[in-house]
Coordinates of N, CA and C in Angstrom, one line a residue:
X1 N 0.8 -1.2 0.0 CA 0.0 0.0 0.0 C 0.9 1.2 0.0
X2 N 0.4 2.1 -1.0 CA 1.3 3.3 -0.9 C 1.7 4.5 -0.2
X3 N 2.0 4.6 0.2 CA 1.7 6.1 1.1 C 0.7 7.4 1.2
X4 N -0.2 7.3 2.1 CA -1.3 8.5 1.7 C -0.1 10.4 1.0
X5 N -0.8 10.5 -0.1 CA -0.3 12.0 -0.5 C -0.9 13.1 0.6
X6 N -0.2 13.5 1.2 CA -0.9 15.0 1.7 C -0.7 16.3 0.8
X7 N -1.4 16.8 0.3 CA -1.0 18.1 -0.5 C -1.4 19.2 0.3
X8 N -0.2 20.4 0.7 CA -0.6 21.5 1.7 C -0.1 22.6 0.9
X9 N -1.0 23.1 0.7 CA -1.3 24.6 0.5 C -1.1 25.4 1.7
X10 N -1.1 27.1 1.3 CA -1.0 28.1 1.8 C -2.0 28.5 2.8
X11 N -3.6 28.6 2.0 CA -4.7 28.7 2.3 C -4.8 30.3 1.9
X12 N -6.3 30.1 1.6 CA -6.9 31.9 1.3 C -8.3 31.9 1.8
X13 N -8.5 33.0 2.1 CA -10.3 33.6 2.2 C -10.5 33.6 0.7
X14 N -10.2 33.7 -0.2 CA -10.7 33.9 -1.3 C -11.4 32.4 -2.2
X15 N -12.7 32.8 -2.5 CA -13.2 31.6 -2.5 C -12.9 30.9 -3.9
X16 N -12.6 32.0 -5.2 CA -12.1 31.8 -5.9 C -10.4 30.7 -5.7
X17 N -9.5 31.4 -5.1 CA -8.5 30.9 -4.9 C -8.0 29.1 -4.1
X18 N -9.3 29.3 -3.1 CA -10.2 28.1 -2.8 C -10.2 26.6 -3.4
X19 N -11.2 27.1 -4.4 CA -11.2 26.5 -5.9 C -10.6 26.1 -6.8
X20 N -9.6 26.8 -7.1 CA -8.6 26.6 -7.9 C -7.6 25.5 -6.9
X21 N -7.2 25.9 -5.9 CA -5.9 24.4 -5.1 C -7.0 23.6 -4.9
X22 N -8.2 23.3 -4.7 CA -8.8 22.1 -4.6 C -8.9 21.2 -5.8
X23 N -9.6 22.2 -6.9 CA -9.1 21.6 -8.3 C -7.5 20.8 -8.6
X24 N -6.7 21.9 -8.1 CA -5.4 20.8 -8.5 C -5.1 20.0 -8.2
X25 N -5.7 19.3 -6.4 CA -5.8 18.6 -5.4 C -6.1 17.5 -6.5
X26 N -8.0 17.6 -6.7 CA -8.3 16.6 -7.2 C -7.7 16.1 -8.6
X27 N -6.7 17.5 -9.3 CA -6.4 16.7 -10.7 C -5.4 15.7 -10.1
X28 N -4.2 15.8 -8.9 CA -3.5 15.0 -8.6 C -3.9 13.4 -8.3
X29 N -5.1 14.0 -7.2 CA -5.6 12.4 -7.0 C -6.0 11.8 -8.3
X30 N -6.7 12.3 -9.3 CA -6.9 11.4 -10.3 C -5.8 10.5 -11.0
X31 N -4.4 11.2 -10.7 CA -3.7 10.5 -11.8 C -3.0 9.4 -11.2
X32 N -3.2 9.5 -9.5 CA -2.6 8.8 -8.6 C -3.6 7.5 -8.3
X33 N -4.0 6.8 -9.1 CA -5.4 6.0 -8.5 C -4.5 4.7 -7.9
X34 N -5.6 4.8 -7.0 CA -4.8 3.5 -5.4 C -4.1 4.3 -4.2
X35 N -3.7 5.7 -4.6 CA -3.4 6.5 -3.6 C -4.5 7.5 -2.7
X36 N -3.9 7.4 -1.5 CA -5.7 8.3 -0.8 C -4.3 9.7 -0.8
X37 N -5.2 10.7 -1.4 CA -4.5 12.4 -1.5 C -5.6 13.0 -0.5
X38 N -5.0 13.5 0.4 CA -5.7 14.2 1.0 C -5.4 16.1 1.2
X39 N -6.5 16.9 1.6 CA -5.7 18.1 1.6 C -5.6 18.8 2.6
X40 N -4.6 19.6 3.2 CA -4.2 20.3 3.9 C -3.8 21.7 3.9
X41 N -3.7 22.6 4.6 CA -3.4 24.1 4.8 C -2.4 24.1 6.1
X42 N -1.6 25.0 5.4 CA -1.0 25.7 6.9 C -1.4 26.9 7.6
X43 N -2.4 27.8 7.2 CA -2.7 29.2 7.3 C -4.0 29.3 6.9
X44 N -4.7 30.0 7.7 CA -6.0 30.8 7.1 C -7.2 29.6 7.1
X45 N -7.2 28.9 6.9 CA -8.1 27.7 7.3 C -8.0 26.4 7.3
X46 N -9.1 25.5 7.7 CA -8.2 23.7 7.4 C -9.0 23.3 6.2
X47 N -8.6 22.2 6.4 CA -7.9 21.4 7.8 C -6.3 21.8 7.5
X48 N -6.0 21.6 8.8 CA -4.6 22.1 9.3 C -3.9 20.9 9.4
X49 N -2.5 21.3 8.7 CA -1.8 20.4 8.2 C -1.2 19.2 9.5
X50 N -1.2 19.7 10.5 CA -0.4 19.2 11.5 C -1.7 18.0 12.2
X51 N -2.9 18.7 11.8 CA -4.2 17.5 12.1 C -4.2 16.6 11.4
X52 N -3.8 16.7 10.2 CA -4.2 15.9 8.8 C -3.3 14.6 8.8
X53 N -1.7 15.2 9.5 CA -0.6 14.4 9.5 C -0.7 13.3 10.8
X54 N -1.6 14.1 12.0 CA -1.7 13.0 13.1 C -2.6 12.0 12.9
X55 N -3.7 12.3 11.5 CA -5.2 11.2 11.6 C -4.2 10.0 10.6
X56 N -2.9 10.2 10.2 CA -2.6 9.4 9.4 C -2.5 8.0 10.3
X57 N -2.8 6.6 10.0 CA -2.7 5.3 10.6 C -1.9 5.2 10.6
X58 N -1.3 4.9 11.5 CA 0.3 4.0 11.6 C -0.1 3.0 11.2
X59 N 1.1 1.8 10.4 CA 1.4 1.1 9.8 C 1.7 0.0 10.4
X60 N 1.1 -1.0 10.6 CA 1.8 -2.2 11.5 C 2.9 -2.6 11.1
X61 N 3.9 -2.9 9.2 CA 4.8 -3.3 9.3 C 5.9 -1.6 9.9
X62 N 5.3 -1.0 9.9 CA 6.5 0.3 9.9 C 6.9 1.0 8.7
X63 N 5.9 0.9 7.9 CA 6.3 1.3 6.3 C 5.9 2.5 6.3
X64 N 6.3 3.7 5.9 CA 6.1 4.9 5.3 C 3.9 5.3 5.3
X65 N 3.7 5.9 6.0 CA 2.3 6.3 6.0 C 2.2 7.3 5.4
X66 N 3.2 8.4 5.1 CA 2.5 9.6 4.7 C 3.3 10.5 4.2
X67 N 3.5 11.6 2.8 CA 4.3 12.0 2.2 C 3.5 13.2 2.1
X68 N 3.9 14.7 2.6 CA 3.8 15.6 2.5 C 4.3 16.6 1.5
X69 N 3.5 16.8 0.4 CA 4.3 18.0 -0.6 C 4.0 19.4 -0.6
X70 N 4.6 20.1 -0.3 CA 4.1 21.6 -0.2 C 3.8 22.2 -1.5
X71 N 2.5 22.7 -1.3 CA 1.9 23.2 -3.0 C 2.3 24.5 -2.7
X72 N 3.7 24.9 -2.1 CA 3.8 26.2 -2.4 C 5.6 26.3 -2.9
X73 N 5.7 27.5 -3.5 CA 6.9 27.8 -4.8 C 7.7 27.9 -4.0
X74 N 8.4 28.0 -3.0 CA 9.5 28.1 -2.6 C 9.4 27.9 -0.7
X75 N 10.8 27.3 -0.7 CA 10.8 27.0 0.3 C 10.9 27.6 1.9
X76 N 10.3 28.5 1.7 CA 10.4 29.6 3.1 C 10.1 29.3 4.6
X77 N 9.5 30.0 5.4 CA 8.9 29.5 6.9 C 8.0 28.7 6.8
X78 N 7.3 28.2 6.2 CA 5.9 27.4 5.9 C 6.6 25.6 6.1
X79 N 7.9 25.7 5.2 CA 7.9 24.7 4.9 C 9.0 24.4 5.6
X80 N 9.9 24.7 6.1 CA 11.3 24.7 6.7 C 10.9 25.0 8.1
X81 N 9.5 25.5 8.8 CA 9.1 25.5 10.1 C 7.8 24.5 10.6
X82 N 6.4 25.2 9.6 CA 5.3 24.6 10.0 C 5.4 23.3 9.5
X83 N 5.7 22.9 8.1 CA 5.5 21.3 8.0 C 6.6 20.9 9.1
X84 N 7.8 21.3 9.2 CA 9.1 20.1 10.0 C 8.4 20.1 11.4
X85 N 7.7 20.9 11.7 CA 6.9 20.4 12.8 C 5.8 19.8 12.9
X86 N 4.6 19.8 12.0 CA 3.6 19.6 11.7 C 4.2 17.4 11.4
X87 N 5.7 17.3 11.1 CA 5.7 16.1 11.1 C 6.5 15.2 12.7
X88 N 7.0 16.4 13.6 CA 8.0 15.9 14.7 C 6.8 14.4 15.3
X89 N 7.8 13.9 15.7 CA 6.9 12.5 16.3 C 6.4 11.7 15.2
X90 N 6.7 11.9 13.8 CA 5.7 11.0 13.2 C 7.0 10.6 11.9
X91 N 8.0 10.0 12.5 CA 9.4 9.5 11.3 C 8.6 8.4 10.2
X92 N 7.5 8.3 10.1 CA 7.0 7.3 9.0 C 6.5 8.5 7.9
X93 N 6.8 9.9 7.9 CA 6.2 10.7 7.2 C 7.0 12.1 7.2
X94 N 7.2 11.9 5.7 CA 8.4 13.0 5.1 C 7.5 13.8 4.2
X95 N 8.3 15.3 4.6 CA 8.5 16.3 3.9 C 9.2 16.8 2.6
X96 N 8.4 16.9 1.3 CA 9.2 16.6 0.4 C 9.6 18.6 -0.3
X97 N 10.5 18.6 -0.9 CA 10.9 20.2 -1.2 C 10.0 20.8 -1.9
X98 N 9.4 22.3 -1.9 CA 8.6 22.9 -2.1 C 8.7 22.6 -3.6
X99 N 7.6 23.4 -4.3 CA 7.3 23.0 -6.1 C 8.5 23.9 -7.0
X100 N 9.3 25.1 -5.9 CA 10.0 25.4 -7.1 C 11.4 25.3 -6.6
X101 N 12.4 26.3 -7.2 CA 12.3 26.1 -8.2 C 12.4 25.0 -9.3
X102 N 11.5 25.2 -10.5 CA 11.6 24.0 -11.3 C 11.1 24.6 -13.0
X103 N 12.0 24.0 -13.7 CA 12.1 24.6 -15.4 C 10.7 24.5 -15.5
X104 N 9.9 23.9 -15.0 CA 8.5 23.3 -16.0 C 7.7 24.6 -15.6
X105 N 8.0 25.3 -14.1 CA 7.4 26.4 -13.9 C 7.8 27.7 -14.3
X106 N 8.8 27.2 -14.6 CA 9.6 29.0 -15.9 C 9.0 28.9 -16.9
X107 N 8.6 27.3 -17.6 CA 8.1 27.0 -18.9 C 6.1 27.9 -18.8
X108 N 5.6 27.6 -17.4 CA 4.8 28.0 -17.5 C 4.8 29.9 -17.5
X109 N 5.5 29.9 -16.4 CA 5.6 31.9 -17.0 C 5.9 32.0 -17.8
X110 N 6.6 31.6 -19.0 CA 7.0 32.3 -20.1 C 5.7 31.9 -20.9
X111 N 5.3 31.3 -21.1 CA 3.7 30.9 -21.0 C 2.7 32.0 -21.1
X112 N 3.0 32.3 -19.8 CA 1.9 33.2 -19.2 C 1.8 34.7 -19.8
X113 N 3.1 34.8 -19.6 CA 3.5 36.1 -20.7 C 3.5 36.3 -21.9
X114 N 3.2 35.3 -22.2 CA 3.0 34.9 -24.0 C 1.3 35.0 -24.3
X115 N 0.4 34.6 -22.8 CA -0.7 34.9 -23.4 C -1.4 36.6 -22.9
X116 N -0.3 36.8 -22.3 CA -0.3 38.5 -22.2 C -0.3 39.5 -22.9
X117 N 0.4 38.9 -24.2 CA 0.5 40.1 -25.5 C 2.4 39.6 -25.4
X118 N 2.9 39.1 -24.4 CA 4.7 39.4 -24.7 C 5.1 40.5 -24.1
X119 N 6.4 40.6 -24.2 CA 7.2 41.5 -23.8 C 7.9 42.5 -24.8
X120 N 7.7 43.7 -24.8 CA 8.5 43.8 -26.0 C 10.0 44.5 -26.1
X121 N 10.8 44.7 -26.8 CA 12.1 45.4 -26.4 C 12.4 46.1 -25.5
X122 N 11.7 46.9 -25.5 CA 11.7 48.4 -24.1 C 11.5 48.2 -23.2
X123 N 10.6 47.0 -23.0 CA 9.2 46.3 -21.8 C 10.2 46.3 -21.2
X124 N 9.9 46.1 -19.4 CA 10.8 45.7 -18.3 C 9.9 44.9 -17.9
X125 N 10.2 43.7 -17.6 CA 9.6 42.6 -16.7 C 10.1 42.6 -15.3
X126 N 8.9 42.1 -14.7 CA 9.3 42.2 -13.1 C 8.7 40.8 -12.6
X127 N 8.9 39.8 -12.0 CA 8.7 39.0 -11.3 C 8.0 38.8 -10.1
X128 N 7.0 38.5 -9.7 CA 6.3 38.9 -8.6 C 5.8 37.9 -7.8
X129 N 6.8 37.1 -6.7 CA 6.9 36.7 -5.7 C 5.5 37.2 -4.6
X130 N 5.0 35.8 -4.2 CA 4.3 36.5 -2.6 C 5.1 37.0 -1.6
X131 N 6.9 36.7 -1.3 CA 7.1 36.9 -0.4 C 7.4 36.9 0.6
X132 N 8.9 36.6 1.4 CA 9.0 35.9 2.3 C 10.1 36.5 2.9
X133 N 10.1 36.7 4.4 CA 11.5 37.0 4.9 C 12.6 36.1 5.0
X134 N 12.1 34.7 4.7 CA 12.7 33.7 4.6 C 14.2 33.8 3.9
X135 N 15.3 33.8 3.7 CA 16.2 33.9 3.1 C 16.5 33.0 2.2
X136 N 15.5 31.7 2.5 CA 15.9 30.6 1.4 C 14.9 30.5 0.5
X137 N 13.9 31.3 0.5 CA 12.8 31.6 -0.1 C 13.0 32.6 -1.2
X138 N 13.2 33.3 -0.8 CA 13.9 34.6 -1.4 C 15.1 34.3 -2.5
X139 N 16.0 33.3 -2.3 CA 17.1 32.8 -3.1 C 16.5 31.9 -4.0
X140 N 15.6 31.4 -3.6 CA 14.8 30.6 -4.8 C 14.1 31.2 -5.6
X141 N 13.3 32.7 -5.0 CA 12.8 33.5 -6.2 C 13.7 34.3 -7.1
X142 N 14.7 34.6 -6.0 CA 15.8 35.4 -7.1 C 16.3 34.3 -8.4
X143 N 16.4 32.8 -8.3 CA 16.7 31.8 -9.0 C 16.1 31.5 -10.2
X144 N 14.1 31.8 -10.0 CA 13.5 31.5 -10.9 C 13.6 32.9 -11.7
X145 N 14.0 33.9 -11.2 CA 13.9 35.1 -12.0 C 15.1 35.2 -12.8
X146 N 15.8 34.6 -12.6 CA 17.1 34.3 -13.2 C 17.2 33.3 -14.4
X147 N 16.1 32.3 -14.6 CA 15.7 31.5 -15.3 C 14.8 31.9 -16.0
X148 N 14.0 32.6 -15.9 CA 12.9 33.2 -16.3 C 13.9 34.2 -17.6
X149 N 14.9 34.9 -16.9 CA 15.3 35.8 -17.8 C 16.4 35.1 -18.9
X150 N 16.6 34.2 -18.7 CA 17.5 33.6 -19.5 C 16.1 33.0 -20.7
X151 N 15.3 32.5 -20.5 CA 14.4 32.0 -21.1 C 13.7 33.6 -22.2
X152 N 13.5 34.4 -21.6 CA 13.2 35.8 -22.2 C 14.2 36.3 -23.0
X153 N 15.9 36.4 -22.8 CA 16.8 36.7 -23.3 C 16.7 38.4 -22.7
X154 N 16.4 38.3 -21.3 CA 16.6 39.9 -20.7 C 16.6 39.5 -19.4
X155 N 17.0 41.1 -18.7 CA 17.3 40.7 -17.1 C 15.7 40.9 -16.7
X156 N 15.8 40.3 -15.7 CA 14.2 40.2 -14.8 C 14.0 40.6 -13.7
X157 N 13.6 42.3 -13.4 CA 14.0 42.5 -11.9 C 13.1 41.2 -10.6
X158 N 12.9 41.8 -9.9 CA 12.1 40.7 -8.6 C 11.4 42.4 -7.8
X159 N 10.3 41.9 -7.8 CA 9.3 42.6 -6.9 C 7.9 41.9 -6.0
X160 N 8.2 42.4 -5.0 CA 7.6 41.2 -4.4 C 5.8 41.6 -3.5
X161 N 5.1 40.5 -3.4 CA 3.7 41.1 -3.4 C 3.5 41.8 -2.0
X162 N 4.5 41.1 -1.1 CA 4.5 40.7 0.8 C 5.7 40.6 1.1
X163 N 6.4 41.3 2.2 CA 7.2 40.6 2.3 C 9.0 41.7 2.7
X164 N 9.8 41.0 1.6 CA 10.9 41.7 1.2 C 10.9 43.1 0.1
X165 N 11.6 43.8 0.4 CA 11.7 44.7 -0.3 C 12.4 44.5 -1.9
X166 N 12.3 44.8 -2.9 CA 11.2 45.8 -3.1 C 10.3 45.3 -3.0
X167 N 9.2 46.0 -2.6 CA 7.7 46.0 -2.8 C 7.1 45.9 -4.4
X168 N 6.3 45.1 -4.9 CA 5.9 45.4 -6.5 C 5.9 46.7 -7.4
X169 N 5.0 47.2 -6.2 CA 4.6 48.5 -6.5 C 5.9 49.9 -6.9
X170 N 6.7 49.4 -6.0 CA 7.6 49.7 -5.7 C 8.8 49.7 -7.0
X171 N 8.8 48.2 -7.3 CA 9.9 47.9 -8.8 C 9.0 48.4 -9.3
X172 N 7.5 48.8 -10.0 CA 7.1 48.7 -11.1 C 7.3 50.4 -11.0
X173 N 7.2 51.4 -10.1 CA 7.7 52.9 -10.4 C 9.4 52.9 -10.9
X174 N 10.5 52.2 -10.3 CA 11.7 52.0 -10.6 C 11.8 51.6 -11.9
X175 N 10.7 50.5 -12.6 CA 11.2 50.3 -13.9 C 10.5 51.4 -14.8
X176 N 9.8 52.5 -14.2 CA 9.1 53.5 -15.2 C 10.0 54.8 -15.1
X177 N 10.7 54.7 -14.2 CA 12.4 56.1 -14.3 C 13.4 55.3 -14.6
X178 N 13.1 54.3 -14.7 CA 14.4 53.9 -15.5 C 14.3 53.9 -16.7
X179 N 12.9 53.9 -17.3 CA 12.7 54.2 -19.2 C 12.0 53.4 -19.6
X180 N 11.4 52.4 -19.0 CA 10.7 51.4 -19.4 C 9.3 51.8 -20.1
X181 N 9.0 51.1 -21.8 CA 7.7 51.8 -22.4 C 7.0 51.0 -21.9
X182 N 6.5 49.7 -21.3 CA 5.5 49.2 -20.6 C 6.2 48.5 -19.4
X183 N 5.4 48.0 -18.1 CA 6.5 47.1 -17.2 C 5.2 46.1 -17.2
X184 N 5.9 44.8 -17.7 CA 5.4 43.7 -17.4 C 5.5 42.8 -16.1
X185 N 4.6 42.7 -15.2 CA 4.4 42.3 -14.0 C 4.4 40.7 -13.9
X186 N 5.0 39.7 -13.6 CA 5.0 38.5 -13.9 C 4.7 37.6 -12.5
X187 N 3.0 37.4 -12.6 CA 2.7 36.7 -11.3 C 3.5 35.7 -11.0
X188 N 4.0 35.3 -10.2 CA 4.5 34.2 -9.2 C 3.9 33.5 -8.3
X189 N 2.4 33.4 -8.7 CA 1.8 33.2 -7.5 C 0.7 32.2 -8.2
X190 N 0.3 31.1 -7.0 CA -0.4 30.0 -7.6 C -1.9 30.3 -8.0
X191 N -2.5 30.9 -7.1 CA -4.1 31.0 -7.2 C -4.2 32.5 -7.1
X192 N -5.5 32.8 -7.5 CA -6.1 34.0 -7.2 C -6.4 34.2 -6.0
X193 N -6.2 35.5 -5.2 CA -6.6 36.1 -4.0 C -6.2 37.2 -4.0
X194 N -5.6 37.5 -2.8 CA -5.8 38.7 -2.0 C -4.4 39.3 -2.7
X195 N -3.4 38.6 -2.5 CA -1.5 39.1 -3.1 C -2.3 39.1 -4.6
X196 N -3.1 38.5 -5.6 CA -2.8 38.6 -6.6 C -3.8 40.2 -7.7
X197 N -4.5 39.9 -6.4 CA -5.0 41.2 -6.4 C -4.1 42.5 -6.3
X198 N -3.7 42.4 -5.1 CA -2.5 43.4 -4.8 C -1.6 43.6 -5.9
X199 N -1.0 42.7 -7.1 CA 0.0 42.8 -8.2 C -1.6 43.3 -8.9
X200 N -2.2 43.2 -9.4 CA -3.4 44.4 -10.4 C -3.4 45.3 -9.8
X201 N -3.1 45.9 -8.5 CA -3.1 47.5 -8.6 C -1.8 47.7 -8.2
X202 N -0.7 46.9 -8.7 CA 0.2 47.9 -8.6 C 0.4 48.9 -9.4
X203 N 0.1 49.2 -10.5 CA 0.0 50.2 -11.7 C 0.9 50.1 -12.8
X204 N 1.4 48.4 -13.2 CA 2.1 47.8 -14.1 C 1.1 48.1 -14.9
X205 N 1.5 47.7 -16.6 CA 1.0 48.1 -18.2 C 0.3 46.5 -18.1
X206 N 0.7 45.5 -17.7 CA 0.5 44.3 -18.0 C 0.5 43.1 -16.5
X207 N -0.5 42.9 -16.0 CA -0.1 41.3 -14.7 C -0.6 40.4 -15.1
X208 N -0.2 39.3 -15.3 CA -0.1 38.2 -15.6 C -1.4 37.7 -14.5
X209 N -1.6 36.2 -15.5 CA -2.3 35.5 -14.3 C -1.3 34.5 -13.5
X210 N -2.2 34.1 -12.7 CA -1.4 32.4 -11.6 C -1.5 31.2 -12.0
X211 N -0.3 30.6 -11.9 CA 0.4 29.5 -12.5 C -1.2 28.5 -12.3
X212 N -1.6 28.4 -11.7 CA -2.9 27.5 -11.4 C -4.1 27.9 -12.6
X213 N -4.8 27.2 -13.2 CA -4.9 25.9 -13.5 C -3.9 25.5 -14.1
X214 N -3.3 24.6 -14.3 CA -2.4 24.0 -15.3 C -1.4 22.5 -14.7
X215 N -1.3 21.7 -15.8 CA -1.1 20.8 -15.9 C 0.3 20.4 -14.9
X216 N 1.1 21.7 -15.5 CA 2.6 21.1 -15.3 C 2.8 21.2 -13.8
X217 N 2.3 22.1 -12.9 CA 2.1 22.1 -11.8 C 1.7 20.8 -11.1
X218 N 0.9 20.5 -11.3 CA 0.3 18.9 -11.0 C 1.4 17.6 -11.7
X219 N 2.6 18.3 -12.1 CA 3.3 17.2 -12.7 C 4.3 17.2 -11.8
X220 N 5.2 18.7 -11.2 CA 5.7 18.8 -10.0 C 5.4 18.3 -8.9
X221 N 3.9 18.4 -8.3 CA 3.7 17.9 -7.5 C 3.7 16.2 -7.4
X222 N 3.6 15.6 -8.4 CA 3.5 14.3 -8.7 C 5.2 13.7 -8.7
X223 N 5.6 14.2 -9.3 CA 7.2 13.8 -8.9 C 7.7 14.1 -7.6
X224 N 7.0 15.3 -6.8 CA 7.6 15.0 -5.4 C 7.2 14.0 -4.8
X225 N 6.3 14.1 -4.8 CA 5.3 12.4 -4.3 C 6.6 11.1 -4.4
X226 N 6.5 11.0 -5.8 CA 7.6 9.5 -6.5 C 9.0 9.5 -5.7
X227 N 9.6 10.7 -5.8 CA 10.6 10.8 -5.4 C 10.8 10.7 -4.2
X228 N 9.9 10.5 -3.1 CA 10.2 10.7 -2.1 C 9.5 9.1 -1.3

């Protein structure tokens, strides 16, 4: 018997946003049949991840009960604090590394910018992180923005929704004295809510949508699963 999947999200009030990580929930369980996927939050509502991990059965031979994937982009406090605790006492159940960084999800922002209209010569792109004081969080976004711009064939600043400085709002006036003819705003962010809202009024030419719905996401999270 396989190991129950736990998939933990962020969590949002937003009922929209809601919807969308549940959706991806159930695209994962579909592709996993014989596996029980269950879902979890760390924030903002449950079920709560650290409940979800205690209802797991222990295993009479001692085999592996339960594999935790964080459905969130980088690896900040969430995951490097709430899950490593949310699993203390329970060694039959690993935490597997957050979804990014990962090419399949640079493949999707360049994607996403593509169904934006593009970027054009002059354009400044900006990257738009939720966020994190986390330092290793933060090194992961500076990473994907680094990949992102290699895939664009330009530099990609980082502006962030929450968090570290700069503020979005903040790069998107910086890239408009620096000469930029539009600033393209490049969500970093899984679902709709409340941060993705915040990147539409920053007063960029262009914001992207969230990596959510889509396929390749659910392809990440399926290889942390395997791999772990």
């Amino acid at each position: 018997m396989r190991p129950t999947l736990v998939v933990c999200g962020h969590g949002t009030r937003d009922p929209r946003g809601r919807a969308v990580v549940t959706a991806a929930v159930e695209a994962v369980a579909a592709r996993l049949p014989g596996v029980e996927v269950r879902e979890a939050y760390v924030d903002v509502h449950g079920p709560a991840v650290d409940e979800v991990v205690a209802s797991l059965p222990l295993r009479p031979d001692g085999s592996r009960a339960g594999v935790v994937v964080p459905l969130l982009l980088a690896a900040g406090y969430h995951v490097r604090v709430d899950l490593a605790e949310a699993v203390v006492g329970r060694p039959d159940v690993v935490v597997t590394p957050a979804l990014g960084p990962d090419d399949r999800l640079v493949d999707l922002l360049v994607e996403r910018v593509e169904q934006a209209g593009g970027a054009g010569p002059r354009d400044v792109v900006v990257l738009a992180p939720a966020g994190s004081s986390d330092e290793h969080a933060q090194e992961a976004s500076a990473e994907t923005a680094r990949r992102l711009g290699e895939r664009l064939r330009r530099p990609v600043r980082l502006g962030y929704a929450a968090g570290p400085r700069p503020p979005a709002a903040c790069a998107v006036t910086a890239a408009r004295i620096d000469g930029a003819e539009r600033v393209v705003l490049v969500s970093y962010l899984l679902a709709p809510g409340f941060f993705q809202r915040r990147l539409e009024g920053c007063g960029a030419d262009v914001v992207t949508a969230p990596l959510l719905p889509d396929d390749r996401v659910v392809d990440v999270v399926l290889e942390r699963y395997r791999t772990a």
